[in-house]
Amino acid sequence: MPPSGTRLPSNQVPQGTGFLAPSNPEVAEQGTGADTAAGSCSIPTLAPVTYRSVRGGNNRAEYHPFPRATIKEICKAHRTYGQDGPYFRGLLRADLSAEEVVPADLKYLFSCLLNPTEYILWVTAWKQLLQDALPGLLNHVNTRVDAQGNPITLEHLTGEGQWAEATDQVVIPVQCLHVVRHTALTVFFSMQTQGPVISYSKIRQDQRESFTDFVERLSRAIEAQVKNEMAREHILTEIAFSNANDLCRAAILSLPRHPKPTLPDMFQLTEGLHLKDDNWNFVSVDNSEEGTWPRVKGKLIVVGDCKHTPKEIEILPGTFDNNPGKFVLWLRCTHPPTFLPKGQIVAQIIPTWERPEEDKMPTACPVRKITEVKPQVGCELQKLKALEELVEEQLAKGHIVETTSPWNSLVFVIWKPGKDKWRLLQDLRKINNVIEDMGSLQPGMPTLTMLPQNWKLAVIDIKDCFFHIPLHPDDAPHFAFSVPTINRDALRKRYHWRVLPHGMKLSPVICQWYVASLLSPVRIAAEKAIIHHYMDDVLVCAPTDDVLSHALDLTINALVVAGFELQEDNVQRMPPWRYLGLETGKWTIMPQKLEIRAKIQTLADVHQLCGALNWAHRCDPDLPFKFIIMGKLPHLHGVIFQWRNNIKKDQGREDPLLIIEWVFLSHQRSKRMTRPQELVAELIRKARVRIRELAGCDFECIHIPIGLRSGQITKAMLEHLLQENEALQFALDSFTGKISIHRPAHKIFNQDTKFTLNLKDVRSRKPLEALTVFTDASGMSRKSVMTWKDPQTQQWEADVAEVEGSPQVAELSAVIRAFERFPEPFNLVMDSAYVAGVVSREDQAILQEVSNTALFELLSKLVKLVSHREQPFFVMHMRSHTDLPVFIAEGNRRADALAAPAVMAPLPSIFEQAKLSHQLHHQNAPGLVRRFHITREEAKTIVATCPSCNQHALPTLSAGVNPRDLNSCELWQTDVTHIPQFGRSKYVHVSVDTFSGAVFASAHTGEKTSDAIEHLIQAFSFMGIPKELKTDNGPVYRSREFCSFLQQWGVGHKTGIPHSPTGQAVVERTHREIKRVLNQQQPVLKTETPQTRLARALFTLNFLNSTFEFLNPLIVHHFGANPQ
């Protein structure tokens, strides 16, 4: 007997006994018993059910188990490629179609492919399909009865009951076995795989996806979601056309309408369309070194004799304006590319997989696409040669050594145009990410204006400062790099730095600290000299040549002994001295000379121009420092200076002004409206802070040259200004110097006119005996209202206008109309604190531009009206809707009434009230029944018609049981869930009472023990103190601080089973309910804070939701069972 499961040749008859099977009508050329004896008939030999010839011309069926190797191969393919994999689907169909399989083997096979739950679902659906197919089988003559004459039943088809044994199922007709196999495969492939289910109508073709891949994804989704097999092909054709991308849809529309295009027509037309590229791709052509051309293999694009280039490829050659010798190409493919066969000639190159026999490369330049991500490949020959020379130079100096370090960073060279040489640079970004920051030791550069006049200077420039500071031997291997080779013809050499490398983020800090440690003894030895140090630049300043020479020798010796390389041309002994980008002469300090651009086009041009025109002086240590404010509003600035009263003639200069530094205001101001007094105060504050940094002292005098519109400022006016302005009081706090309103006699100060300031404030500090105007606005009615009581007629008059925008904008419009209408003194009363604050600051205010054009125009108009007003006015803010029996309250009520909507909407019905309440809170149906006393059907209708509740369905709560006789506040469950839309407060701590279901949640910025304790304290104040608390076994709940807190409150504590979420089922279900309510209320509360949104959700869960068994909400159930 042959092995089980093997297929027998057609002329071999299996031995053994079995049940008698009827003749198979599907097998051709079935002979009689005589023919069989003669061996001239073709007998079907299928496994695991095979047939043998017996007397009478019939075939006997016998069972062979399904091959285990085949089952193993199917399961492996399912594991590797997944249920939707084409290979697995084809293998499964082929193996089951090649053999007659009984129900027992089908159930065994699919029990191996599915988990227990999925297998139950498969069996249920399989039986349902077989039940539907059974009537058709009973009506067919070949499938009506089995081989023993028994009518076919559902137990036959499913292998159950008396037909449970596999050997008993061989009597089932072959046609029935085909139906059983087909239904089993149909159910299996229609089962949804793990992951989110996407509707087939929402599957769309990506721009770079082929049409065949898109149709494959679509067909799988339709097969799983559409049960009607006859309708699947029609749906697939329609959706494939409607959801295709624009490129494929335009191509399909070019097909004839009659007959209707089929899927094969679409496949043929759209082949290769996803490879179309309308964008121009930039490629570089390196025709400098023929020996460096890469090997030509496969398909390529050639520039040269382009008459053979495919028409689908567009090529635009050209050069750059700044580099005419650099030849570049722009390529694009506006049609699907043509795939060239081997041997076809394109220009002068033949694509071939073999290396050409001739030694010389074809006469063409290979191209390479330049992308944003460039891998480290072989360098260009010139750069590689420069890299090797720089590495040899550093190796000879001992700065690097050969290494076998596992670390490796990219290295490259850059050309330095000013010095006409290459520079070695290493990409240390990955290393910098793991290095801890040390902070800045010297936040800024020293200011040379603080050097005393007539002192001698010398500047030292340390050459390659980083390369003279050694790295710790344990850290050096981390800074390794490799030198690439061409065509990988040799091993890459790897080196690591022994000194500070360029590119490491701590190199500047370490350099500052290292050089400063060398200069500290020098500063002590040469105490009369001033030594400034910043990075690799050192400046020595001394009162005499002898002191300078002594300090300079000490400094040079200290640096040379430490191993630094100094050259004589790197020591500047004569003026002008260049230090930190500044050029210092005997008298003045200015930036180093740059070419001044007459045509200003960029911000860099402005910086160069300003730097070339800027200059300053070195200070005189015997003179005090002063400060003056200059410029016109709103562009004020200041100057820190010194003034020489007695100028000696032998000094050779008659300028008494020594400019130390300029002070400017910030470009972006913190306030939308700023008064001139505040700008003056800001300049004074910045200047005082700066002079303390530079000299460690305060100003002797601050000049504030203020001009008036009429008349001349007096000392009394200045004192009044300082007393009334809070910003000036803070800026001049603890100032013991002088304040002057005059300017020193110098052409720089006199060329600018004094900035004018109106010291007389038209805004009164107390109510006036004058007309009182009330303003108000409403966002609903869009009304801007101004009302007043006419002093002559004693009648109330009003001015009402409609204004688009917010209520504040509408009320601001009313205020502007009041200033335009009443030039005489008047009192202005409003209920908007914002508008009241704006009006009080408008006098001579500097307005910052705002994005809202309408608001900016209103503010500009108000500034102009208030600044040019001559009569006083008084501004008063009053709370809205105040019921006080006074004149002010009466006018405010009239303004409110005029601003309110003209017609109030009638009170809605009870059903409409319930509908509006559900739109706001989204409570469940029992909660609506309890609150509004409507029927259950009406409540269910409201919930069913709500689109948000349909999308995020919240099931109706059930009363449940209480098997352990618990009461409220006996056992709580506490846990933490994450709600990403809350931002930083996404960690939501939740506590729920397991008896009543009452819940409390609070949003925090973390999951620390302090956050858990803060949450429980808030929960205790809301729901009471529980006897016992159940949590998971996370580190927060097992910490000593948390356990001590629970002991203080007398609360027991226990944890669930590790890694078992079922122990926290109540609080886990509460997490889901909170998130669903938040999603339902999202459209209404999307602009609210996370705390407000969470509070609204808790209000819905605790006070509004209920059950039909107990209409009282959870909070009533909670406190009704255990009042606290």
Short mmCIF file of C-alpha atoms in Angstrom, two decimals, residues 70-71 74 86-101 181 185:
data_model
loop_
_atom_site.label_atom_id
_atom_site.label_comp_id
_atom_site.label_asym_id
_atom_site.label_seq_id
_atom_site.Cartn_x
_atom_site.Cartn_y
_atom_site.Cartn_z
CA THR A 70 1.25 19.96 3.19
CA ILE A 71 -0.47 21.32 6.32
CA ILE A 74 0.38 26.00 4.41
CA PRO A 86 -0.96 36.25 -2.76
CA TYR A 87 1.44 33.34 -2.23
CA PHE A 88 -0.54 31.95 0.71
CA ARG A 89 -3.87 32.31 -1.09
CA GLY A 90 -2.60 30.58 -4.21
CA LEU A 91 -0.96 27.78 -2.22
CA LEU A 92 -4.09 27.11 -0.15
CA ARG A 93 -6.41 27.04 -3.17
CA ALA A 94 -4.02 24.84 -5.17
CA ASP A 95 -3.55 22.26 -2.41
CA LEU A 96 -7.27 22.00 -1.65
CA SER A 97 -8.28 21.94 -5.32
CA ALA A 98 -5.82 19.17 -6.19
CA GLU A 99 -7.37 16.73 -3.71
CA GLU A 100 -10.83 15.61 -2.59
CA VAL A 101 -10.91 16.74 1.03
CA ARG A 181 -14.51 22.98 0.15
CA LEU A 185 -12.57 28.85 1.53
#
